[in-house]
Every structure is written in structure tokens, then in C-alpha cells.
Amino acid sequence: MRIYPIAIFILCAQPVVALDVVWPSGATQIVARSQSTADFNIATGTADRGGVPPSRSVTGILSEEVWRLPGEGADPAAIIAALRAQLIAQGYGVTFACADRACGGFDFRFALPIAPAPEMFVDLGNFHYLAARRSTPGAVEDIALTVSVGGQAGYVHLARIGEGDTAPTALIPSFTAPMLRTKRI
């Protein structure tokens, strides 16, 4: 029996799995944009006072989205925890995570490519950042998440970049999750 190389490829190749993000009911996508070739900095550490956080520059196809999550008492820690669990369950490994002042506050937020206000509101004393990466045969995808609150809503900046000429996997949003918020006391 003769085995053809294409048969081995078909048998060994794994399907590209879309990123399935479950948002709370009432979540609204405010921004959706992409660039065919972009350089994007993903934080790998915290910013020292007056400094720039260390980062890894990734070049590839970039997809950015900003989501607004409704509700009084939106809690960035609860939102990022739910998103982190979803990413891990889908094969992403967290490469770096931090929160507000521990990230470097103002210096951290303004050194990274995060959507500006009014698209994305970032409370410098109440935000979370998470970077994650997933490798599949023939593709590497990086994600950078910034989560914060403003007024009566939570905000999520989700940047996905496929390295080289590989597009980020499709995003499949669903809205069946319980609310990702808690009231602060």
C-alpha cells in the first residue's frame, strides 16, 4: 500500500478552531477593525514609574474589537476571570497578566495600543490586562485583552493577531453567559 503525502497531511491536520467568546446578555460591539499587515506590541511585563512596559512585537494580520458590557457594578476582575477561563478552555496559554497600578497605571496603559476614548474607556485605577497565545499546526495567534469600567458599563478591548500571513481565527460571539459583574461594596 502506498501512502501519499497529501493523505498524511489531511490525516494529521487539525481544523482551525474559531475563538468562541461568551458575552453577557446585552453586550454590544462598539468597534471592529482589521489590518492586513500590522505590528502590534503585546506586554510581557509591567511598566516602571515613568517607563515603558517590556513587550513583544508581533507582525501579522490584526483584528481589534471593543465591546461594551452593560450594567451597574461591572467588575473588571470578574470580567477578565471569565474571559481567561474561556481562553484557557480553548487552548490558549496566558503569557502575562496584571491589574491597574501593578501593571504600571498610566505609563502601562498609554504605552500599549489600546483603543482610545470614547471607544474604550480605561479607569487607570481599575483595569486588567491579559496576554495569551495559542499555537496550532501552521498558525500562531496572540491575544491582548484590556478590561475596565466607565460609568455604568464594562469595556473590553480584544486584539487578536495571527503571526505572518495567517489571519486570526474567526470570532464567534454568543450571549448566553450569566452576567460577568459583581457589585462593589
PDB file of C-alpha atoms in Angstrom, residues 12-184:
ATOM      1  CA  CYS A  12      -2.583  14.952  10.665  1.00  0.00           C
ATOM      2  CA  ALA A  13      -4.001  18.427  10.105  1.00  0.00           C
ATOM      3  CA  GLN A  14      -6.222  19.754  12.805  1.00  0.00           C
ATOM      4  CA  PRO A  15      -9.060  22.084  11.912  1.00  0.00           C
ATOM      5  CA  VAL A  16      -8.648  25.761  12.702  1.00  0.00           C
ATOM      6  CA  VAL A  17     -10.842  26.376  15.706  1.00  0.00           C
ATOM      7  CA  ALA A  18     -12.658  29.665  15.969  1.00  0.00           C
ATOM      8  CA  LEU A  19     -12.458  31.723  19.136  1.00  0.00           C
ATOM      9  CA  ASP A  20     -15.833  31.346  20.843  1.00  0.00           C
ATOM     10  CA  VAL A  21     -16.347  34.201  23.308  1.00  0.00           C
ATOM     11  CA  VAL A  22     -19.422  34.163  25.503  1.00  0.00           C
ATOM     12  CA  TRP A  23     -20.518  37.676  26.418  1.00  0.00           C
ATOM     13  CA  PRO A  24     -23.166  38.651  28.951  1.00  0.00           C
ATOM     14  CA  SER A  25     -26.619  39.449  27.674  1.00  0.00           C
ATOM     15  CA  GLY A  26     -26.764  42.995  26.292  1.00  0.00           C
ATOM     16  CA  ALA A  27     -23.079  43.203  25.294  1.00  0.00           C
ATOM     17  CA  THR A  28     -22.544  45.465  22.281  1.00  0.00           C
ATOM     18  CA  GLN A  29     -19.662  45.502  19.831  1.00  0.00           C
ATOM     19  CA  ILE A  30     -18.627  49.153  19.510  1.00  0.00           C
ATOM     20  CA  VAL A  31     -15.604  48.753  17.230  1.00  0.00           C
ATOM     21  CA  ALA A  32     -14.485  46.104  14.769  1.00  0.00           C
ATOM     22  CA  ARG A  33     -11.476  46.785  12.573  1.00  0.00           C
ATOM     23  CA  SER A  34      -8.695  44.833  10.965  1.00  0.00           C
ATOM     24  CA  GLN A  35      -5.395  45.425   9.213  1.00  0.00           C
ATOM     25  CA  SER A  36      -3.814  43.052   6.729  1.00  0.00           C
ATOM     26  CA  THR A  37      -0.301  43.790   7.985  1.00  0.00           C
ATOM     27  CA  ALA A  38       0.348  45.334  11.370  1.00  0.00           C
ATOM     28  CA  ASP A  39       2.959  45.480  14.089  1.00  0.00           C
ATOM     29  CA  PHE A  40       1.346  45.057  17.491  1.00  0.00           C
ATOM     30  CA  ASN A  41       3.056  45.228  20.891  1.00  0.00           C
ATOM     31  CA  ILE A  42       1.963  42.695  23.472  1.00  0.00           C
ATOM     32  CA  ALA A  43       3.055  43.439  27.034  1.00  0.00           C
ATOM     33  CA  THR A  44       5.348  40.898  28.672  1.00  0.00           C
ATOM     34  CA  GLY A  45       5.857  42.774  31.945  1.00  0.00           C
ATOM     35  CA  THR A  46       4.929  45.824  33.978  1.00  0.00           C
ATOM     36  CA  ALA A  47       5.944  49.438  33.423  1.00  0.00           C
ATOM     37  CA  ASP A  48       8.270  51.042  35.929  1.00  0.00           C
ATOM     38  CA  ARG A  49       7.366  54.556  37.041  1.00  0.00           C
ATOM     39  CA  GLY A  50       7.848  56.797  34.030  1.00  0.00           C
ATOM     40  CA  GLY A  51       8.860  53.861  31.847  1.00  0.00           C
ATOM     41  CA  VAL A  52       7.503  51.687  29.108  1.00  0.00           C
ATOM     42  CA  PRO A  53       6.462  48.093  29.792  1.00  0.00           C
ATOM     43  CA  PRO A  54       8.549  45.402  28.146  1.00  0.00           C
ATOM     44  CA  SER A  55       6.718  43.985  25.168  1.00  0.00           C
ATOM     45  CA  ARG A  56       6.959  41.553  22.313  1.00  0.00           C
ATOM     46  CA  SER A  57       6.266  42.947  18.862  1.00  0.00           C
ATOM     47  CA  VAL A  58       4.129  40.678  16.709  1.00  0.00           C
ATOM     48  CA  THR A  59       3.701  41.253  12.977  1.00  0.00           C
ATOM     49  CA  GLY A  60       0.726  39.826  11.172  1.00  0.00           C
ATOM     50  CA  ILE A  61      -2.952  40.203  10.427  1.00  0.00           C
ATOM     51  CA  LEU A  62      -4.630  42.203  13.200  1.00  0.00           C
ATOM     52  CA  SER A  63      -8.246  42.160  14.308  1.00  0.00           C
ATOM     53  CA  GLU A  64      -9.370  44.581  17.037  1.00  0.00           C
ATOM     54  CA  GLU A  65     -12.729  44.821  18.744  1.00  0.00           C
ATOM     55  CA  VAL A  66     -14.149  46.858  21.581  1.00  0.00           C
ATOM     56  CA  TRP A  67     -17.142  45.525  23.492  1.00  0.00           C
ATOM     57  CA  ARG A  68     -19.365  47.412  25.925  1.00  0.00           C
ATOM     58  CA  LEU A  69     -20.897  45.313  28.698  1.00  0.00           C
ATOM     59  CA  PRO A  70     -23.954  46.862  30.324  1.00  0.00           C
ATOM     60  CA  GLY A  71     -24.696  47.044  33.978  1.00  0.00           C
ATOM     61  CA  GLU A  72     -24.137  48.885  37.179  1.00  0.00           C
ATOM     62  CA  GLY A  73     -21.323  47.423  39.212  1.00  0.00           C
ATOM     63  CA  ALA A  74     -19.370  45.938  36.299  1.00  0.00           C
ATOM     64  CA  ASP A  75     -16.212  44.442  37.789  1.00  0.00           C
ATOM     65  CA  PRO A  76     -13.083  44.175  35.608  1.00  0.00           C
ATOM     66  CA  ALA A  77     -11.681  41.370  37.804  1.00  0.00           C
ATOM     67  CA  ALA A  78     -14.798  39.234  37.263  1.00  0.00           C
ATOM     68  CA  ILE A  79     -14.901  40.006  33.534  1.00  0.00           C
ATOM     69  CA  ILE A  80     -11.221  39.154  32.970  1.00  0.00           C
ATOM     70  CA  ALA A  81     -11.567  35.960  35.053  1.00  0.00           C
ATOM     71  CA  ALA A  82     -14.450  34.777  32.860  1.00  0.00           C
ATOM     72  CA  LEU A  83     -12.573  35.638  29.648  1.00  0.00           C
ATOM     73  CA  ARG A  84      -9.373  33.978  30.942  1.00  0.00           C
ATOM     74  CA  ALA A  85     -11.276  30.759  31.666  1.00  0.00           C
ATOM     75  CA  GLN A  86     -12.770  30.800  28.159  1.00  0.00           C
ATOM     76  CA  LEU A  87      -9.360  31.319  26.532  1.00  0.00           C
ATOM     77  CA  ILE A  88      -7.719  28.541  28.546  1.00  0.00           C
ATOM     78  CA  ALA A  89     -10.595  26.169  27.731  1.00  0.00           C
ATOM     79  CA  GLN A  90      -9.962  26.878  24.025  1.00  0.00           C
ATOM     80  CA  GLY A  91      -6.255  26.077  24.143  1.00  0.00           C
ATOM     81  CA  TYR A  92      -4.698  29.494  24.795  1.00  0.00           C
ATOM     82  CA  GLY A  93      -1.903  29.844  27.305  1.00  0.00           C
ATOM     83  CA  VAL A  94      -1.729  33.016  29.375  1.00  0.00           C
ATOM     84  CA  THR A  95       1.657  34.670  28.810  1.00  0.00           C
ATOM     85  CA  PHE A  96       1.200  37.730  31.037  1.00  0.00           C
ATOM     86  CA  ALA A  97      -1.484  39.310  33.210  1.00  0.00           C
ATOM     87  CA  CYS A  98      -1.642  42.278  35.564  1.00  0.00           C
ATOM     88  CA  ALA A  99      -4.026  44.766  37.123  1.00  0.00           C
ATOM     89  CA  ASP A 100      -4.089  48.589  37.167  1.00  0.00           C
ATOM     90  CA  ARG A 101      -1.360  50.031  39.399  1.00  0.00           C
ATOM     91  CA  ALA A 102       0.560  46.744  39.454  1.00  0.00           C
ATOM     92  CA  CYS A 103       0.745  46.959  35.623  1.00  0.00           C
ATOM     93  CA  GLY A 104       2.204  50.445  35.841  1.00  0.00           C
ATOM     94  CA  GLY A 105      -1.002  52.520  35.693  1.00  0.00           C
ATOM     95  CA  PHE A 106      -0.822  55.482  33.335  1.00  0.00           C
ATOM     96  CA  ASP A 107       2.553  54.503  31.828  1.00  0.00           C
ATOM     97  CA  PHE A 108       1.357  50.986  31.045  1.00  0.00           C
ATOM     98  CA  ARG A 109      -1.989  51.988  29.560  1.00  0.00           C
ATOM     99  CA  PHE A 110      -0.636  54.699  27.271  1.00  0.00           C
ATOM    100  CA  ALA A 111       2.402  52.702  26.102  1.00  0.00           C
ATOM    101  CA  LEU A 112       0.257  49.961  24.579  1.00  0.00           C
ATOM    102  CA  PRO A 113      -2.002  50.011  21.521  1.00  0.00           C
ATOM    103  CA  ILE A 114      -5.382  50.169  23.250  1.00  0.00           C
ATOM    104  CA  ALA A 115      -8.349  51.828  21.559  1.00  0.00           C
ATOM    105  CA  PRO A 116      -8.787  55.460  22.658  1.00  0.00           C
ATOM    106  CA  ALA A 117     -11.795  57.014  24.381  1.00  0.00           C
ATOM    107  CA  PRO A 118     -14.661  57.218  23.722  1.00  0.00           C
ATOM    108  CA  GLU A 119     -14.390  53.785  22.054  1.00  0.00           C
ATOM    109  CA  MET A 120     -12.609  52.267  25.043  1.00  0.00           C
ATOM    110  CA  PHE A 121     -12.715  53.774  28.495  1.00  0.00           C
ATOM    111  CA  VAL A 122      -9.848  52.788  30.804  1.00  0.00           C
ATOM    112  CA  ASP A 123     -10.054  53.669  34.500  1.00  0.00           C
ATOM    113  CA  LEU A 124      -6.358  53.893  35.429  1.00  0.00           C
ATOM    114  CA  GLY A 125      -7.126  52.649  38.936  1.00  0.00           C
ATOM    115  CA  ASN A 126      -9.402  49.793  37.869  1.00  0.00           C
ATOM    116  CA  PHE A 127      -8.333  47.863  34.778  1.00  0.00           C
ATOM    117  CA  HIS A 128      -6.928  44.422  33.957  1.00  0.00           C
ATOM    118  CA  TYR A 129      -4.661  43.288  31.130  1.00  0.00           C
ATOM    119  CA  LEU A 130      -4.114  39.758  29.851  1.00  0.00           C
ATOM    120  CA  ALA A 131      -1.963  38.415  27.009  1.00  0.00           C
ATOM    121  CA  ALA A 132      -2.437  34.880  25.686  1.00  0.00           C
ATOM    122  CA  ARG A 133      -1.137  32.723  22.864  1.00  0.00           C
ATOM    123  CA  ARG A 134      -2.340  29.630  21.012  1.00  0.00           C
ATOM    124  CA  SER A 135      -0.268  27.564  18.613  1.00  0.00           C
ATOM    125  CA  THR A 136      -1.854  25.143  16.188  1.00  0.00           C
ATOM    126  CA  PRO A 137      -0.223  23.385  13.249  1.00  0.00           C
ATOM    127  CA  GLY A 138       0.751  26.138  10.846  1.00  0.00           C
ATOM    128  CA  ALA A 139      -0.640  29.018  12.906  1.00  0.00           C
ATOM    129  CA  VAL A 140       0.168  31.100  15.977  1.00  0.00           C
ATOM    130  CA  GLU A 141      -2.360  33.552  17.363  1.00  0.00           C
ATOM    131  CA  ASP A 142      -1.757  36.143  20.078  1.00  0.00           C
ATOM    132  CA  ILE A 143      -4.452  37.894  22.077  1.00  0.00           C
ATOM    133  CA  ALA A 144      -4.261  41.035  24.187  1.00  0.00           C
ATOM    134  CA  LEU A 145      -7.237  41.894  26.402  1.00  0.00           C
ATOM    135  CA  THR A 146      -7.758  45.107  28.333  1.00  0.00           C
ATOM    136  CA  VAL A 147     -10.802  45.288  30.593  1.00  0.00           C
ATOM    137  CA  SER A 148     -12.048  48.323  32.517  1.00  0.00           C
ATOM    138  CA  VAL A 149     -15.170  50.174  33.599  1.00  0.00           C
ATOM    139  CA  GLY A 150     -16.622  53.563  32.836  1.00  0.00           C
ATOM    140  CA  GLY A 151     -19.905  54.949  34.068  1.00  0.00           C
ATOM    141  CA  GLN A 152     -22.442  52.153  34.176  1.00  0.00           C
ATOM    142  CA  ALA A 153     -20.608  49.779  31.824  1.00  0.00           C
ATOM    143  CA  GLY A 154     -17.666  47.464  31.429  1.00  0.00           C
ATOM    144  CA  TYR A 155     -15.345  47.780  28.426  1.00  0.00           C
ATOM    145  CA  VAL A 156     -13.242  45.104  26.734  1.00  0.00           C
ATOM    146  CA  HIS A 157     -10.571  45.782  24.109  1.00  0.00           C
ATOM    147  CA  LEU A 158      -9.825  42.487  22.361  1.00  0.00           C
ATOM    148  CA  ALA A 159      -6.875  42.441  19.951  1.00  0.00           C
ATOM    149  CA  ARG A 160      -6.100  39.244  18.047  1.00  0.00           C
ATOM    150  CA  ILE A 161      -3.121  38.905  15.744  1.00  0.00           C
ATOM    151  CA  GLY A 162      -2.215  35.970  13.535  1.00  0.00           C
ATOM    152  CA  GLU A 163       1.523  35.851  13.014  1.00  0.00           C
ATOM    153  CA  GLY A 164       2.884  36.179   9.500  1.00  0.00           C
ATOM    154  CA  ASP A 165       0.206  35.864   6.847  1.00  0.00           C
ATOM    155  CA  THR A 166      -2.134  33.785   8.992  1.00  0.00           C
ATOM    156  CA  ALA A 167      -5.382  35.552   9.817  1.00  0.00           C
ATOM    157  CA  PRO A 168      -6.654  35.375  13.387  1.00  0.00           C
ATOM    158  CA  THR A 169      -9.298  32.713  13.818  1.00  0.00           C
ATOM    159  CA  ALA A 170     -12.886  33.767  13.405  1.00  0.00           C
ATOM    160  CA  LEU A 171     -14.589  35.209  16.467  1.00  0.00           C
ATOM    161  CA  ILE A 172     -17.921  33.614  17.297  1.00  0.00           C
ATOM    162  CA  PRO A 173     -19.705  35.717  19.908  1.00  0.00           C
ATOM    163  CA  SER A 174     -22.586  34.256  21.861  1.00  0.00           C
ATOM    164  CA  PHE A 175     -24.721  35.867  24.504  1.00  0.00           C
ATOM    165  CA  THR A 176     -25.820  33.101  26.816  1.00  0.00           C
ATOM    166  CA  ALA A 177     -23.448  33.659  29.721  1.00  0.00           C
ATOM    167  CA  PRO A 178     -24.526  34.848  33.108  1.00  0.00           C
ATOM    168  CA  MET A 179     -23.664  38.475  33.793  1.00  0.00           C
ATOM    169  CA  LEU A 180     -19.932  38.950  34.336  1.00  0.00           C
ATOM    170  CA  ARG A 181     -20.210  41.506  37.090  1.00  0.00           C
ATOM    171  CA  THR A 182     -20.460  41.925  40.794  1.00  0.00           C
ATOM    172  CA  LYS A 183     -21.368  44.923  42.872  1.00  0.00           C
ATOM    173  CA  ARG A 184     -18.548  46.636  44.690  1.00  0.00           C
TER     174      ARG A 184
END
